[in-house]
Coordinates of C-alpha atoms in Angstrom, one line a residue:
M909 CA 16.2 21.5 -3.8
A910 CA 14.7 19.9 -6.8
A911 CA 16.4 16.6 -7.6
E912 CA 18.2 16.2 -10.9
R913 CA 16.1 14.4 -13.6
Q914 CA 16.6 10.7 -14.1
A915 CA 18.5 10.5 -10.8
T916 CA 18.3 7.4 -8.6
F917 CA 17.1 8.1 -5.0
V918 CA 19.0 6.3 -2.2
S919 CA 16.8 5.3 0.7
Y920 CA 18.6 4.2 3.8
S921 CA 18.7 4.3 7.6
R922 CA 20.9 6.7 9.5
D923 CA 22.7 3.7 11.1
D924 CA 23.9 2.7 7.6
S925 CA 25.2 6.2 6.7
D926 CA 28.8 4.9 6.1
F927 CA 27.8 2.3 3.5
A928 CA 25.3 4.7 1.9
L929 CA 27.9 7.4 1.5
R930 CA 30.5 5.0 0.1
L931 CA 28.0 3.5 -2.4
A932 CA 26.7 6.9 -3.6
E933 CA 30.3 8.2 -4.1
D934 CA 31.3 5.1 -6.0
L935 CA 28.3 5.2 -8.2
K936 CA 28.8 8.9 -9.0
S937 CA 32.5 8.3 -9.7
A938 CA 31.5 5.6 -12.2
G939 CA 29.1 8.0 -14.0
A940 CA 25.8 7.1 -12.4
T941 CA 23.4 9.9 -11.3
V942 CA 22.3 9.2 -7.8
W943 CA 20.7 11.4 -5.1
L944 CA 21.7 11.1 -1.4
D945 CA 20.5 13.6 1.1
Q946 CA 23.9 14.0 2.9
L947 CA 25.6 14.7 -0.4
D948 CA 23.1 16.6 -2.5
I949 CA 21.3 18.9 0.0
K950 CA 23.1 22.3 0.1
P951 CA 23.5 24.3 3.2
G952 CA 20.5 26.4 3.9
E953 CA 17.9 24.2 2.1
R954 CA 15.0 22.7 3.9
W955 CA 15.8 19.1 4.6
A956 CA 12.4 17.5 4.4
R957 CA 11.3 19.5 1.3
S958 CA 14.5 18.5 -0.6
V959 CA 14.0 14.8 0.2
Q960 CA 10.3 15.0 -0.9
D961 CA 11.2 16.7 -4.2
A962 CA 14.0 14.2 -4.9
L963 CA 11.8 11.2 -4.2
T964 CA 9.0 12.6 -6.4
T965 CA 11.2 13.3 -9.4
S966 CA 13.4 10.2 -9.3
P967 CA 12.3 7.4 -11.6
R968 CA 14.0 4.7 -9.5
I969 CA 14.9 4.1 -5.9
L970 CA 17.7 2.1 -4.3
V971 CA 16.6 0.7 -0.9
I972 CA 19.6 -0.3 1.3
L973 CA 18.4 -3.2 3.4
S974 CA 19.7 -3.9 6.9
P975 CA 18.0 -4.6 10.3
S976 CA 18.0 -0.8 10.9
S977 CA 16.3 0.1 7.6
V978 CA 13.7 -2.7 7.9
D979 CA 12.6 -1.1 11.2
S980 CA 12.8 2.5 9.9
T981 CA 9.5 4.2 9.5
N982 CA 11.1 6.7 7.1
V983 CA 12.4 4.0 4.8
D984 CA 9.0 2.3 4.9
D985 CA 7.2 5.5 3.8
E986 CA 9.7 6.0 1.0
I987 CA 9.1 2.4 -0.2
S988 CA 5.4 2.9 -0.1
F989 CA 5.5 6.1 -2.1
A990 CA 7.8 4.5 -4.7
L991 CA 5.6 1.5 -5.2
E992 CA 2.4 3.5 -5.3
E993 CA 3.9 5.8 -8.0
H994 CA 5.2 2.8 -9.9
K995 CA 8.8 3.7 -9.7
T996 CA 11.6 1.1 -10.3
V997 CA 12.6 -0.3 -6.9
I998 CA 16.1 -1.9 -6.6
P999 CA 16.7 -3.5 -3.2
V1000 CA 20.4 -3.5 -2.1
L1001 CA 21.2 -6.1 0.6
Y1002 CA 23.8 -4.6 2.8
R1003 CA 23.4 -6.7 6.0
E1004 CA 21.6 -9.9 6.8
C1005 CA 17.9 -9.1 7.5
K1006 CA 14.4 -10.2 6.9
I1007 CA 13.5 -8.6 3.5
P1008 CA 10.1 -6.8 3.7
F1009 CA 7.1 -8.6 2.1
R1010 CA 6.6 -5.9 -0.5
L1011 CA 10.2 -6.2 -1.7
R1012 CA 10.5 -9.9 -2.0
P1013 CA 9.2 -10.1 -5.6
Y1014 CA 12.1 -7.9 -6.6
Q1015 CA 15.5 -9.3 -7.3
H1016 CA 18.1 -7.7 -5.0
V1017 CA 21.8 -6.9 -5.3
D1018 CA 23.9 -8.6 -2.7
F1019 CA 26.7 -6.5 -1.2
R1020 CA 27.2 -8.6 1.9
T1021 CA 30.2 -10.6 0.7
D1022 CA 31.5 -9.0 -2.5
Y1023 CA 31.2 -5.3 -2.7
A1024 CA 32.9 -4.9 -6.1
R1025 CA 30.7 -7.5 -7.8
G1026 CA 27.6 -6.0 -6.3
L1027 CA 28.7 -2.6 -7.6
R1028 CA 29.3 -3.9 -11.1
I1029 CA 25.8 -5.5 -11.2
L1030 CA 24.2 -2.3 -9.9
L1031 CA 26.1 -0.1 -12.5
S1032 CA 25.0 -2.4 -15.3
N1033 CA 21.4 -1.9 -14.3
L1034 CA 21.8 1.8 -14.1
A1035 CA 23.0 2.0 -17.7
V1036 CA 26.6 2.6 -16.7
N1037 CA 29.6 0.7 -18.1
P1038 CA 30.3 -1.9 -15.4
N1039 CA 33.9 -2.4 -16.6
V1040 CA 35.1 1.0 -15.4
E1041 CA 37.9 0.9 -12.8
L1042 CA 36.3 1.1 -9.4
P1043 CA 37.8 3.6 -7.0
R1044 CA 37.6 1.2 -4.1
Q1045 CA 37.9 -2.6 -3.6
Q1046 CA 36.4 -5.0 -1.2
T1047 CA 37.8 -3.5 1.9
P1048 CA 35.4 -2.1 4.4
P1049 CA 34.8 1.7 4.3
Q1050 CA 37.7 3.6 5.9
P1051 CA 38.1 7.3 6.7
I1052 CA 39.7 9.4 4.0
I1053 CA 43.2 10.5 5.0
E1054 CA 44.7 13.2 2.9
P1055 CA 48.4 12.6 2.0
P1056 CA 51.0 15.3 2.8
H1057 CA 51.1 17.9 0.1
R1058 CA 54.7 17.7 -1.0
Q1059 CA 56.6 16.4 -4.0
P1060 CA 58.5 13.2 -3.6
E1061 CA 62.2 13.2 -4.5
A1062 CA 63.1 11.7 -7.8
P1063 CA 64.8 8.3 -7.6
K1064 CA 68.5 8.3 -8.3
P1065 CA 69.5 6.1 -11.3
I1066 CA 71.6 3.0 -10.6
H1067 CA 74.8 2.7 -12.7
E1068 CA 77.4 0.0 -12.9
E1069 CA 80.3 2.5 -13.5
P1070 CA 82.0 4.4 -10.7
A1071 CA 80.6 7.7 -9.9
T1072 CA 83.8 9.5 -10.9
K1073 CA 83.6 8.4 -14.5
P1074 CA 82.1 11.0 -16.7
K1075 CA 78.9 10.2 -18.5
P1076 CA 79.1 10.1 -22.3
E1077 CA 75.8 12.0 -22.8
P1078 CA 72.7 12.6 -20.7
K1079 CA 69.9 10.1 -21.1
P1080 CA 66.4 10.0 -19.8
E1081 CA 65.9 8.3 -16.5
P1082 CA 64.8 4.8 -17.0
K1083 CA 61.7 3.6 -15.1
P1084 CA 62.5 1.0 -12.4
K1085 CA 62.0 -2.4 -13.9
A1086 CA 61.1 -4.0 -10.6
I1087 CA 57.9 -2.0 -10.3
K1088 CA 55.0 -3.2 -12.5
K1089 CA 51.3 -2.4 -12.8
N1090 CA 49.2 -3.4 -9.9
K1091 CA 52.1 -5.0 -8.1
P1092 CA 52.0 -4.5 -4.4
E1093 CA 54.7 -2.6 -2.6
Q1094 CA 57.6 -4.7 -1.4
S1095 CA 59.2 -2.2 1.0
P1096 CA 58.0 0.8 2.8
A1097 CA 61.0 2.9 1.6
P1098 CA 63.2 3.2 -1.6
S1099 CA 66.8 2.1 -1.9
F1100 CA 69.8 4.2 -3.1
I1101 CA 73.5 3.7 -4.1
A1102 CA 76.2 4.2 -1.6
P1103 CA 79.8 5.2 -2.7
S1104 CA 80.9 1.5 -2.2
Y1105 CA 78.3 0.6 -4.9
K1106 CA 76.3 -1.5 -2.4
I1107 CA 72.6 -1.1 -2.1
T1108 CA 71.6 -0.4 1.4
P1109 CA 68.2 0.6 2.8
D1110 CA 67.4 4.1 3.7
P1111 CA 67.9 4.5 7.5
L1112 CA 65.2 7.2 7.6
P1113 CA 62.2 5.9 5.8
P1114 CA 59.8 8.6 7.0
E1115 CA 61.9 11.3 5.2
A1116 CA 61.4 9.8 1.8
P1117 CA 58.0 8.6 0.6
P1118 CA 57.8 5.2 -1.1
I1119 CA 58.2 5.0 -4.8
H1120 CA 54.9 3.7 -6.3
I1121 CA 53.9 4.4 -9.9
E1122 CA 50.2 4.1 -10.4
A1123 CA 49.2 2.7 -13.8
K1124 CA 45.7 4.2 -13.7
P1125 CA 44.6 7.7 -12.9
T1126 CA 43.5 8.3 -9.3
P1127 CA 40.6 10.8 -8.9
T1128 CA 41.5 13.9 -7.0
S1129 CA 40.3 13.8 -3.4
I1130 CA 38.1 16.8 -2.9
P1131 CA 37.0 17.7 0.7
V1132 CA 33.2 17.5 1.0
I1133 CA 31.4 19.4 3.6
I1134 CA 28.6 17.1 4.8
P1135 CA 25.7 18.9 6.5
S1136 CA 24.9 17.7 9.9
P1137 CA 21.9 15.5 9.8
P1138 CA 18.9 16.3 11.9
P1139 CA 18.8 14.4 15.3
Q1140 CA 15.8 12.3 14.1
E1141 CA 14.7 10.8 10.9
I1142 CA 12.4 13.1 9.0
T1143 CA 9.0 11.8 7.9
L1144 CA 7.9 13.1 4.5
P1145 CA 5.3 15.7 4.9
S1146 CA 3.0 14.6 2.1
T1147 CA -0.3 15.9 3.3
S1148 CA -1.8 17.3 6.5
A1149 CA -3.9 15.2 8.8
F1150 CA -7.1 16.9 7.6
Q1151 CA -6.3 16.2 3.9
Q1152 CA -5.6 12.5 4.8
W1153 CA -8.7 11.9 6.9
A1154 CA -11.3 14.3 5.5
P1155 CA -12.1 12.0 2.5
C1156 CA -12.4 9.1 4.8
V1157 CA -14.9 11.0 6.9
A1158 CA -16.7 12.0 3.8
M1159 CA -17.0 8.3 2.8
L1160 CA -18.5 7.5 6.2
L1161 CA -21.2 10.1 5.6
L1162 CA -21.7 8.9 2.1
T1163 CA -22.3 5.3 3.2
F1164 CA -24.6 6.5 6.0
L1165 CA -26.7 8.5 3.5
S1166 CA -26.7 5.8 0.8
Y1167 CA -27.7 3.0 3.2
S1168 CA -30.3 5.2 4.8
G1169 CA -31.9 5.7 1.4
R1170 CA -31.6 1.9 0.9
N1171 CA -33.2 1.2 4.3
I1172 CA -36.0 3.7 4.0
F1173 CA -38.0 1.4 1.7
S1174 CA -37.5 -1.7 3.8
L1175 CA -38.8 0.2 6.8
L1176 CA -41.7 1.8 4.9
Y1177 CA -42.7 -1.5 3.2
S1178 CA -42.6 -3.4 6.5
G1179 CA -44.7 -0.6 8.1
F1180 CA -47.2 -0.5 5.2
F1181 CA -46.5 3.2 4.5
V1182 CA -46.1 2.6 0.8
D1183 CA -49.7 2.1 -0.2
D1184 CA -49.2 3.0 -3.9
L1185 CA -47.6 -0.3 -4.8
T1186 CA -48.9 -3.8 -4.5
S1187 CA -46.7 -6.5 -3.0
E1188 CA -45.8 -7.8 -6.5
Q1189 CA -44.8 -4.3 -7.5
Q1190 CA -42.8 -3.8 -4.4
G1191 CA -41.0 -7.1 -5.2
L1192 CA -40.2 -5.8 -8.7
A1193 CA -38.9 -2.5 -7.3
L1194 CA -36.5 -4.4 -4.9
L1195 CA -35.5 -6.8 -7.7
G1196 CA -34.6 -3.9 -10.0
F1197 CA -32.7 -2.2 -7.2
S1198 CA -30.7 -5.4 -6.5
I1199 CA -29.8 -6.1 -10.2
L1200 CA -28.6 -2.6 -11.0
Y1201 CA -26.7 -2.4 -7.7
M1202 CA -24.9 -5.7 -8.4
L1203 CA -24.1 -5.0 -12.1
A1204 CA -23.1 -1.3 -11.7
S1205 CA -20.5 -1.7 -8.9
P1206 CA -17.6 -2.9 -11.2
F1207 CA -18.4 -0.2 -13.8
W1208 CA -18.3 2.5 -11.1
G1209 CA -14.9 1.2 -9.9
L1210 CA -13.5 1.0 -13.5
W1211 CA -14.5 4.6 -14.1
M1212 CA -13.0 5.8 -10.8
D1213 CA -9.7 4.0 -11.6
R1214 CA -9.5 5.8 -15.0
A1215 CA -10.9 9.2 -14.3
G1216 CA -10.1 9.7 -10.6
L1217 CA -12.4 9.7 -7.6
W1218 CA -14.0 13.1 -7.5
L1219 CA -16.2 13.3 -10.6
P1220 CA -17.6 9.7 -10.6
T1221 CA -18.5 10.0 -6.9
L1222 CA -20.3 13.3 -7.5
S1223 CA -22.2 11.8 -10.4
A1224 CA -23.3 8.8 -8.3
I1225 CA -24.6 11.0 -5.5
V1226 CA -26.5 13.2 -7.9
I1227 CA -28.1 10.1 -9.5
W1228 CA -29.4 8.5 -6.4
S1229 CA -30.5 11.9 -4.9
L1230 CA -32.6 12.5 -8.0
A1231 CA -33.9 9.0 -7.8
L1232 CA -34.9 9.6 -4.1
A1233 CA -36.6 12.9 -5.0
S1234 CA -38.5 11.3 -7.9
H1235 CA -40.1 8.9 -5.4
G1236 CA -41.8 11.8 -3.8
L1237 CA -43.0 13.2 -7.2
S1238 CA -43.9 10.1 -9.1
Q1239 CA -47.5 8.9 -8.9
S1240 CA -47.4 6.0 -11.4
P1241 CA -46.3 2.6 -10.1
T1242 CA -44.2 2.1 -13.2
R1243 CA -42.3 5.3 -12.5
L1244 CA -41.8 4.3 -8.8
I1245 CA -40.4 0.9 -9.8
L1246 CA -38.0 2.6 -12.3
A1247 CA -37.0 5.3 -9.7
H1248 CA -36.2 2.6 -7.1
S1249 CA -34.1 0.7 -9.7
I1250 CA -32.1 3.8 -10.5
L1251 CA -31.5 4.3 -6.8
G1252 CA -29.6 1.0 -6.8
L1253 CA -27.5 2.3 -9.8
G1254 CA -26.3 5.3 -7.8
I1255 CA -25.8 3.6 -4.5
A1256 CA -23.6 0.9 -6.3
A1257 CA -20.7 3.5 -6.3
T1258 CA -20.5 3.7 -2.5
V1259 CA -18.1 0.8 -1.8
P1260 CA -15.7 1.5 -4.7
A1261 CA -15.6 5.2 -3.8
A1262 CA -14.9 4.4 -0.1
V1263 CA -12.0 2.1 -0.9
K1264 CA -10.6 4.4 -3.6
A1265 CA -10.7 7.4 -1.3
V1266 CA -8.9 5.6 1.5
V1267 CA -6.1 4.2 -0.7
D1268 CA -5.5 7.5 -2.4
T1269 CA -5.3 9.6 0.7
L1270 CA -4.1 7.5 3.6
P1271 CA -0.6 5.9 4.1
A1272 CA -0.3 2.1 3.7
T1273 CA -0.2 1.5 7.5
R1274 CA -3.6 3.1 8.0
R1275 CA -5.7 2.1 5.0
A1276 CA -7.5 -0.9 6.6
V1277 CA -8.6 1.2 9.5
G1278 CA -9.7 3.9 7.1
I1279 CA -11.8 1.4 5.2
G1280 CA -13.3 0.2 8.5
I1281 CA -14.2 3.8 9.4
A1282 CA -15.8 4.4 6.0
Y1283 CA -17.8 1.2 6.2
T1284 CA -19.3 2.1 9.6
G1285 CA -21.8 4.3 7.9
G1286 CA -23.8 1.3 6.8
P1287 CA -24.5 -0.1 10.3
L1288 CA -25.0 3.4 11.7
A1289 CA -27.7 3.9 9.0
T1290 CA -29.4 0.7 10.2
V1291 CA -29.6 2.1 13.7
F1292 CA -30.6 5.7 12.9
A1293 CA -32.7 5.4 9.7
A1294 CA -35.8 4.2 11.6
P1295 CA -35.8 7.0 14.3
I1296 CA -35.2 9.7 11.7
F1297 CA -37.5 8.7 8.7
I1298 CA -40.4 6.7 10.2
P1299 CA -41.6 9.7 12.3
I1300 CA -41.5 11.9 9.2
A1301 CA -43.5 9.3 7.3
I1302 CA -46.1 9.0 10.0
R1303 CA -46.4 12.8 10.5
F1304 CA -46.4 13.7 6.8
S1305 CA -46.1 10.9 4.2
W1306 CA -43.5 8.4 2.9
R1307 CA -43.0 10.6 -0.2
F1308 CA -42.0 13.5 2.0
A1309 CA -39.6 11.2 3.9
C1310 CA -37.9 10.4 0.6
T1311 CA -37.6 14.1 -0.3
V1312 CA -35.9 14.8 3.0
A1313 CA -33.4 12.1 2.4
A1314 CA -32.7 13.6 -1.0
L1315 CA -32.2 17.0 0.5
L1316 CA -29.7 15.6 3.0
S1317 CA -27.5 14.5 0.2
I1318 CA -27.1 18.1 -1.0
V1319 CA -25.3 18.9 2.3
W1320 CA -22.9 16.1 1.5
I1321 CA -22.4 17.4 -2.1
I1322 CA -21.4 20.8 -0.6
F1323 CA -18.8 19.1 1.6
W1324 CA -17.5 17.1 -1.3
L1325 CA -17.1 20.3 -3.4
M1326 CA -15.0 21.7 -0.5
L1327 CA -12.7 18.7 -0.8
R1328 CA -12.3 19.0 -4.6
A1329 CA -8.7 20.2 -4.4
T1330 CA -7.6 17.4 -2.1
I1331 CA -9.4 14.7 -4.1
S1332 CA -8.2 15.9 -7.5
Q1333 CA -4.6 15.6 -6.3
S1334 CA -5.2 11.9 -5.7
G1335 CA -6.2 11.1 -9.2
S1336 CA -5.4 7.8 -10.9
S1337 CA -2.0 7.0 -12.2
P1338 CA -1.4 6.3 -15.9
P1339 CA -1.0 2.7 -16.9
Q1340 CA 2.5 1.2 -16.6
A1341 CA 3.9 -1.5 -18.8
T1342 CA 5.5 -3.2 -15.8
E1343 CA 2.2 -3.6 -13.8
E1344 CA 0.5 -6.9 -13.3
S1345 CA -2.8 -7.5 -15.0
R1346 CA -5.9 -6.9 -12.8
W1347 CA -7.0 -10.5 -13.6
A1348 CA -4.4 -12.1 -11.2
R1349 CA -4.9 -15.0 -8.9
N1350 CA -4.8 -12.8 -5.8
F1351 CA -7.6 -10.8 -7.4
F1352 CA -9.9 -13.8 -7.7
A1353 CA -8.8 -15.2 -4.3
N1354 CA -9.8 -12.0 -2.4
V1355 CA -13.0 -11.6 -4.4
A1356 CA -14.1 -15.1 -3.5
V1357 CA -13.3 -14.8 0.2
Y1358 CA -15.1 -11.4 0.3
G1359 CA -18.2 -12.7 -1.5
F1360 CA -18.6 -15.9 0.6
G1361 CA -17.2 -14.5 3.9
A1362 CA -19.6 -11.5 3.9
I1363 CA -22.8 -13.6 3.5
P1364 CA -23.4 -13.7 7.3
V1365 CA -23.7 -9.9 7.3
A1366 CA -26.6 -9.9 4.8
F1367 CA -28.2 -12.9 6.6
V1368 CA -28.0 -11.3 10.1
F1369 CA -29.5 -8.0 8.9
S1370 CA -32.4 -9.9 7.3
Y1371 CA -32.8 -12.2 10.2
S1372 CA -32.6 -9.3 12.7
A1373 CA -35.5 -7.6 10.9
R1374 CA -37.5 -10.8 11.2
I1375 CA -36.9 -11.0 15.0
A1376 CA -37.6 -7.3 15.3
S1377 CA -41.0 -7.8 13.8
I1378 CA -41.7 -10.5 16.4
R1379 CA -40.2 -8.6 19.4
I1380 CA -41.3 -5.0 18.6
E1381 CA -40.5 -3.9 22.2
S1382 CA -36.8 -5.0 21.6
R1383 CA -36.5 -3.5 18.1
S1384 CA -34.0 -0.9 19.1
F1385 CA -32.0 -3.3 21.2
I1386 CA -31.8 -5.8 18.3
F1387 CA -30.5 -3.3 15.7
W1388 CA -28.2 -1.6 18.1
L1389 CA -26.4 -4.7 19.2
T1390 CA -26.0 -6.3 15.8
S1391 CA -24.8 -3.1 14.3
A1392 CA -22.3 -2.6 17.2
G1393 CA -20.9 -6.1 16.5
L1394 CA -20.3 -5.1 12.8
I1395 CA -18.7 -1.7 13.7
A1396 CA -16.5 -3.4 16.3
G1397 CA -15.4 -5.9 13.6
Y1398 CA -14.6 -3.2 11.1
L1399 CA -12.4 -1.3 13.5
F1400 CA -10.7 -4.3 15.2
F1401 CA -9.8 -6.1 12.0
G1402 CA -8.8 -2.8 10.3
K1403 CA -6.2 -2.3 13.1
L1404 CA -5.1 -5.9 12.9
A1405 CA -4.7 -5.8 9.1
D1406 CA -2.6 -2.6 9.3
H1407 CA -0.4 -4.3 11.9
L1408 CA 0.2 -7.4 9.8
Q1409 CA 0.4 -6.1 6.3
P1410 CA 3.8 -4.3 6.6
R1411 CA 5.3 -7.5 8.1
G1412 CA 4.2 -9.5 5.0
T1413 CA 1.7 -11.7 6.9
R1414 CA -1.1 -12.9 4.5
P1415 CA -4.6 -13.4 6.1
G1416 CA -5.0 -17.1 5.1
L1417 CA -4.8 -18.4 8.6
I1418 CA -7.1 -15.7 9.9
F1419 CA -9.8 -16.6 7.4
F1420 CA -9.8 -20.2 8.7
I1421 CA -9.9 -19.1 12.3
L1422 CA -12.9 -16.9 11.5
S1423 CA -14.6 -19.8 9.7
I1424 CA -14.1 -22.2 12.6
A1425 CA -15.4 -19.6 15.0
G1426 CA -18.5 -19.1 12.9
L1427 CA -19.1 -22.9 12.9
L1428 CA -18.8 -23.0 16.6
L1429 CA -21.6 -20.4 17.0
V1430 CA -24.1 -22.6 15.2
P1431 CA -24.9 -25.0 18.1
L1432 CA -25.3 -22.1 20.4
Q1433 CA -27.7 -20.3 18.0
M1434 CA -29.8 -23.3 17.5
A1435 CA -30.0 -24.0 21.2
A1436 CA -31.2 -20.4 21.8
L1437 CA -33.8 -20.6 19.1
R1438 CA -35.2 -23.9 20.2
S1439 CA -35.8 -22.5 23.6
Y1440 CA -37.1 -19.2 22.1
K1441 CA -34.5 -17.2 24.0
L1442 CA -34.2 -14.5 21.4
D1443 CA -32.4 -12.2 23.8
M1444 CA -29.6 -14.8 24.0
A1445 CA -29.7 -15.3 20.2
I1446 CA -29.1 -11.5 19.4
P1447 CA -25.6 -11.4 21.0
L1448 CA -24.7 -14.5 19.0
L1449 CA -25.8 -12.7 15.9
A1450 CA -23.7 -9.8 16.9
C1451 CA -20.7 -12.1 17.1
Q1452 CA -21.5 -13.4 13.7
M1453 CA -21.5 -9.8 12.4
F1454 CA -18.1 -9.3 14.0
L1455 CA -16.7 -12.3 12.2
G1456 CA -18.2 -11.2 8.9
A1457 CA -16.6 -7.8 9.2
G1458 CA -13.2 -9.6 9.6
F1459 CA -13.7 -11.3 6.2
I1460 CA -14.5 -8.0 4.5
I1461 CA -11.6 -6.0 5.9
M1462 CA -9.0 -8.6 5.6
A1463 CA -9.9 -9.4 2.0
L1464 CA -9.9 -5.8 1.0
S1465 CA -6.6 -5.2 2.8
D1466 CA -4.8 -8.1 1.2
G1467 CA -6.2 -7.2 -2.2
I1468 CA -5.0 -3.6 -1.9
A1469 CA -1.5 -4.8 -0.9
T1470 CA -1.1 -7.4 -3.6
L1471 CA -2.8 -5.8 -6.6
P1472 CA -1.7 -2.7 -8.6
R1473 CA -3.0 0.6 -7.2
R1474 CA -4.7 1.6 -10.4
H1475 CA -7.2 -1.3 -10.1
T1476 CA -8.2 -0.6 -6.5
A1477 CA -11.8 0.7 -7.1
F1478 CA -12.5 -1.9 -9.7
F1479 CA -11.4 -4.6 -7.3
A1480 CA -13.8 -3.2 -4.6
G1481 CA -16.6 -3.1 -7.2
V1482 CA -16.1 -6.7 -8.2
C1483 CA -16.1 -7.7 -4.5
T1484 CA -19.4 -6.0 -4.1
F1485 CA -20.7 -7.7 -7.2
A1486 CA -19.6 -11.1 -5.9
W1487 CA -21.2 -10.6 -2.5
A1488 CA -24.5 -9.4 -4.1
L1489 CA -24.5 -12.3 -6.6
I1490 CA -23.9 -15.0 -3.9
T1491 CA -26.5 -13.3 -1.7
A1492 CA -29.1 -13.4 -4.5
I1493 CA -28.4 -17.1 -5.2
T1494 CA -28.5 -18.3 -1.6
S1495 CA -31.2 -16.0 -0.2
P1496 CA -34.3 -17.9 -1.6
T1497 CA -33.0 -21.2 -0.1
I1498 CA -32.2 -19.6 3.3
T1499 CA -35.6 -17.8 3.3
R1500 CA -37.5 -21.0 2.8
L1501 CA -35.6 -22.7 5.6
L1502 CA -36.5 -19.9 8.1
N1503 CA -39.8 -20.7 9.8
L1504 CA -42.2 -18.3 11.5
G1505 CA -39.5 -15.6 11.7
V1506 CA -37.5 -17.7 14.2
G1507 CA -35.2 -19.8 12.0
G1508 CA -34.3 -23.3 11.0
P1509 CA -31.1 -25.1 11.9
S1510 CA -30.2 -25.7 8.2
A1511 CA -30.2 -22.0 7.5
F1512 CA -27.6 -21.3 10.2
V1513 CA -25.4 -24.2 8.9
I1514 CA -25.5 -22.9 5.4
V1515 CA -24.6 -19.4 6.5
A1516 CA -21.7 -20.7 8.6
V1517 CA -20.3 -23.1 5.9
L1518 CA -20.2 -20.4 3.1
P1519 CA -17.3 -18.4 4.8
L1520 CA -15.3 -21.6 5.1
L1521 CA -15.7 -22.2 1.4
G1522 CA -14.4 -18.7 0.8
A1523 CA -11.4 -19.4 3.0
I1524 CA -10.6 -22.6 1.0
L1525 CA -10.9 -20.8 -2.3
W1526 CA -8.5 -18.1 -1.0
R1527 CA -6.0 -20.8 -0.1
V1528 CA -6.3 -22.4 -3.5
L1529 CA -6.2 -19.3 -5.6
S1530 CA -3.8 -17.0 -3.8
T1531 CA -0.2 -16.8 -4.8
T1532 CA 2.9 -14.8 -4.1
P1533 CA 2.3 -11.3 -5.6
T1534 CA 4.5 -10.2 -8.5
A1535 CA 3.3 -6.7 -9.2
H1536 CA 6.5 -5.9 -11.2
P1537 CA 9.0 -8.1 -13.0
S1538 CA 12.5 -8.4 -11.6
P1539 CA 14.8 -5.5 -12.5
F1540 CA 17.6 -8.1 -12.8
P1541 CA 16.3 -10.8 -15.1
T1542 CA 19.8 -12.4 -15.6
Q1543 CA 20.6 -12.8 -11.9
K1544 CA 19.3 -15.5 -9.6
A1545 CA 17.8 -14.6 -6.3
S1546 CA 20.1 -15.2 -3.3
T1547 CA 18.9 -17.7 -0.7

């Protein structure tokens, strides 16, 4: 059943059904338009479909808060949907409980001690006259008992003359003066006049109902047939499992292909397959790639937030596929440098697209894991790019290897076209006047901790390549182990973030723990390097990758939870920009400190201190999120 327009959706736990029914009936009696499943789903209609339609069409949602509703998965899903769709959320505090983190910025209505006052406040914010007579008072909800359907006897008038004296003329019966408006009843039964003119109580009070004149109209009690609720709470069937996870898998493949194209040239340059460019020209090509990659990431994110995910991602994959193919066709060094720079322009869309796809298609309690899965394509490309493309370059040429990589992207484009219907449904939401600006303190806090905390990832990849050039026989072991540490970090911290975020736990303490752990690795790394025990140093580098993945996932998870949804891809693009910029600034210094491909102590200290700086900046810049203003600006928050 489609919900009535402009209705207010009531979200509650089954354990609070009595209060929810009472509140919905009182709001409807006062003129408010509310939707409650037990009152508005007609017999024969599909329960889950009706709830989903009502939640979609309702512009606001009442969340009845109690210990049961806080632990309810169904209520949590309804809150997530309402916040993501920028609906007005009004928390109703029914029983003492721990208010969820996402609802704390919203002023709540307190029904715990004064039901009538809470109802008047709620009616005033639902554009209903709060001065209407309320059908119930502060008493707890009681079962409705229908009165006996019979007419009460009219009260006999009281006269001072004897009953035998004739009346001069008939007069209308006067109203009893003792009964006034809103005066409580004094006796359970009326009184009458005996022949001796004395007033005595009625010896049979059950036979005559009490006389009570109501000064206000009482609404007619209409029996309501309430459909029996299902035995379990119904989870809204928004999308199937394939629709939820297919874009995430597509992003994993996209990151694998993009980072494979990025790693091809590092492998080919180190193996001297690219003989058409001098070392200076190769440096210019890498510089052009890095600059365009850094600058284009925020712009890709901004376009995805405004136009949706599907078209910008398709445009990016086409750009870097053509850039790869042009490597195999270009003969001029200038064209090769330009093609490699354009490759960075296309690959820059990878991270914003991955984060945007996960946020648009996965529920709030699975997004961090989804981001971790999408990010695993990068370390997988580090492991498999060499076995795939170096043999092709040896057998044929490096140009042919670039052409093969470009052809592989066509397979991904076909898969992306198959997902067009699913991705198009997750387009961006229109701007809302109540949203917080993207330039919030939490935005800068998470960008800072991402940029500084992910520095060890770039350092370990570069340093692992140096060690691999020294220990050629251990090349596969080096790349496998460091990449495994990064993948394990993505998945572990993704699961941890999904566990903590619904409970309102911010990752500030986790950032400091990761920073301290990174500092503790420095003495062990330096001891291993002084003794040239590289096989011992590699597991320590894998641990450093694990910690760097924690900074990446926790920063993205906190940013997604505290910032408006329509700025998600832009936020991810700025995070990438910050990481690339800090890497470009610190890389020359770290490179000079490394000696003979083994490493210097100062380089490891710098790499370990930068994440701690990011954690400190997060602590200074972060603040309690206020994505929407209070719906009750004139009321003070209850403590």
